[in-house]
mmCIF file of C-alpha atoms in Angstrom:
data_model
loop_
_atom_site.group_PDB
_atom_site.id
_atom_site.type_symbol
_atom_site.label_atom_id
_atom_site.label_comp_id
_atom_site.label_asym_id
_atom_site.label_seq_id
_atom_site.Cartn_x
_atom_site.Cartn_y
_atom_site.Cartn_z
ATOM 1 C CA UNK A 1 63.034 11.974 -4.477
ATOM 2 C CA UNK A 2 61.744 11.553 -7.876
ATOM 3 C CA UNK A 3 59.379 13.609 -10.098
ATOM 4 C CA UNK A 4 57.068 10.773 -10.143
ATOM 5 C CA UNK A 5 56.595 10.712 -6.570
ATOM 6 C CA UNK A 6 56.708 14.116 -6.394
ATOM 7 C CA UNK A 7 53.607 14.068 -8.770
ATOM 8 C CA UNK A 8 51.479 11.160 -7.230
ATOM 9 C CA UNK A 9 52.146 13.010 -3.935
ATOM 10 C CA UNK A 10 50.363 16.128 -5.030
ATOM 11 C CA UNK A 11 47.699 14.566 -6.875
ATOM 12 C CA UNK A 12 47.145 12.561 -3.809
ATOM 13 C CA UNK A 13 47.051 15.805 -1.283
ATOM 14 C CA UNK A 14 44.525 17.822 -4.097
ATOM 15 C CA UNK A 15 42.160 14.568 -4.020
ATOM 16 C CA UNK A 16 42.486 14.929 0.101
ATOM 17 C CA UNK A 17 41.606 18.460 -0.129
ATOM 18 C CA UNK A 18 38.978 17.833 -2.378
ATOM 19 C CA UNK A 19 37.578 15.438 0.117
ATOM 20 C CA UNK A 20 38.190 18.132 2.949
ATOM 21 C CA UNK A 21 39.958 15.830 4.872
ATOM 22 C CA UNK A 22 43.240 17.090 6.862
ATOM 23 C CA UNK A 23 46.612 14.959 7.044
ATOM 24 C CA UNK A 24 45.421 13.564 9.871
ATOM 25 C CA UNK A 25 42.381 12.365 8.999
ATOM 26 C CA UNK A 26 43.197 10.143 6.567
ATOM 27 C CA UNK A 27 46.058 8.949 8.476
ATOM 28 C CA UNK A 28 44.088 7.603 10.790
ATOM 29 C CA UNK A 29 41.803 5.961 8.095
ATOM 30 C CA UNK A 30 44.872 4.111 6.983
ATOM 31 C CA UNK A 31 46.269 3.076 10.370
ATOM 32 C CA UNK A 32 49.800 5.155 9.960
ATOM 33 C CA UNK A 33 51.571 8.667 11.192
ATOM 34 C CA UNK A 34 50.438 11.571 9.863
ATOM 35 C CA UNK A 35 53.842 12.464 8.973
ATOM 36 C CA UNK A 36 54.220 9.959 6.923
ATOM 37 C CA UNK A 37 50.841 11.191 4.732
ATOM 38 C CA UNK A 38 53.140 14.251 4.961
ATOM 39 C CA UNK A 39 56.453 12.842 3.394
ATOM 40 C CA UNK A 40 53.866 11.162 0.777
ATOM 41 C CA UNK A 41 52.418 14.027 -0.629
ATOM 42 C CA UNK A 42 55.921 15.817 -0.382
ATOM 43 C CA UNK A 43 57.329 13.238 -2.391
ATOM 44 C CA UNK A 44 59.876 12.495 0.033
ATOM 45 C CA UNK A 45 58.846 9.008 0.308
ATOM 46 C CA UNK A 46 57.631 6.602 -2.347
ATOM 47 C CA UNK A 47 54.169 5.216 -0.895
ATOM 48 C CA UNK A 48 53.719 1.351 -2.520
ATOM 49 C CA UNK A 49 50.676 0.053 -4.942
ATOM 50 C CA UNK A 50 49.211 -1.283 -2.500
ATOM 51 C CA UNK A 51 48.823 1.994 -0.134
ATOM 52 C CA UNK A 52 48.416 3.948 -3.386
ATOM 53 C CA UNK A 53 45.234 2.059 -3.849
ATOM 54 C CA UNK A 54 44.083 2.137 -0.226
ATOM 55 C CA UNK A 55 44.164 6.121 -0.402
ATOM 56 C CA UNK A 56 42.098 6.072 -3.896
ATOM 57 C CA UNK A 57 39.398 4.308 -2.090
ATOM 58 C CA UNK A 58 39.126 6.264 0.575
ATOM 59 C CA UNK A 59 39.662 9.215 -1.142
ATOM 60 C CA UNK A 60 36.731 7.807 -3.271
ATOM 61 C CA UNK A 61 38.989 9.165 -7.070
ATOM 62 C CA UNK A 62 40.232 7.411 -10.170
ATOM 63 C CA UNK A 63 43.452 5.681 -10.092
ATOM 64 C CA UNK A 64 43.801 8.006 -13.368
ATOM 65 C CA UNK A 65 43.579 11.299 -10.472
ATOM 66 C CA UNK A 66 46.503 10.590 -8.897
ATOM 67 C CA UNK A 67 48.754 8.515 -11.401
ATOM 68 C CA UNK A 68 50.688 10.712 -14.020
ATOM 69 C CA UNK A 69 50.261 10.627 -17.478
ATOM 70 C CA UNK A 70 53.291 8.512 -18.631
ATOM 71 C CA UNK A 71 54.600 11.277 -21.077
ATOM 72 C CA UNK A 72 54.410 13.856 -18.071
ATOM 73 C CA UNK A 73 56.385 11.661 -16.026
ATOM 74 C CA UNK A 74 60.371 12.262 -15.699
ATOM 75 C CA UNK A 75 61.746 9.265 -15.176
ATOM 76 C CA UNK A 76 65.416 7.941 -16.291
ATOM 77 C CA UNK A 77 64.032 6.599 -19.531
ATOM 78 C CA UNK A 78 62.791 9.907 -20.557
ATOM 79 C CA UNK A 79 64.425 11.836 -23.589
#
């Protein structure tokens, strides 16, 4: 797990929250397990683009709400 999933993950379960939707929920909106949503937001599991941008619909945010800033993002090209 990497601290830029770990990042998108929790932007992704504050803009759910915001929304008042539960795991579950939006799971369904999106067709998959709610554990999955789960090992998203944990940042156990990398979600792709594509799903990324499926959530920021429905969760009706900015792309800019759930992607980190690229200088708060560890990555194995940071200093």
């Amino acid at each position: 797990m990497t601290h830029v999933n770990k990042l998108i993950g929790k932007n992704l379960k504050l803009a759910r929250i915001k929304k008042e939707w539960s795991q579950a929920e939006l799971a369904h909106k999106l067709d998959v397990e709610q554990s999955y949503i789960s090992r998203i937001e944990s940042g156990l599991v990398a979600a792709s683009c594509e799903r990324i941008y499926e959530m920021i619909h429905l969760l009706d945010c900015e792309s800019t709400d759930i992607f980190p800033l690229a200088q708060s993002a560890k990555t194995k090209f940071s200093s």
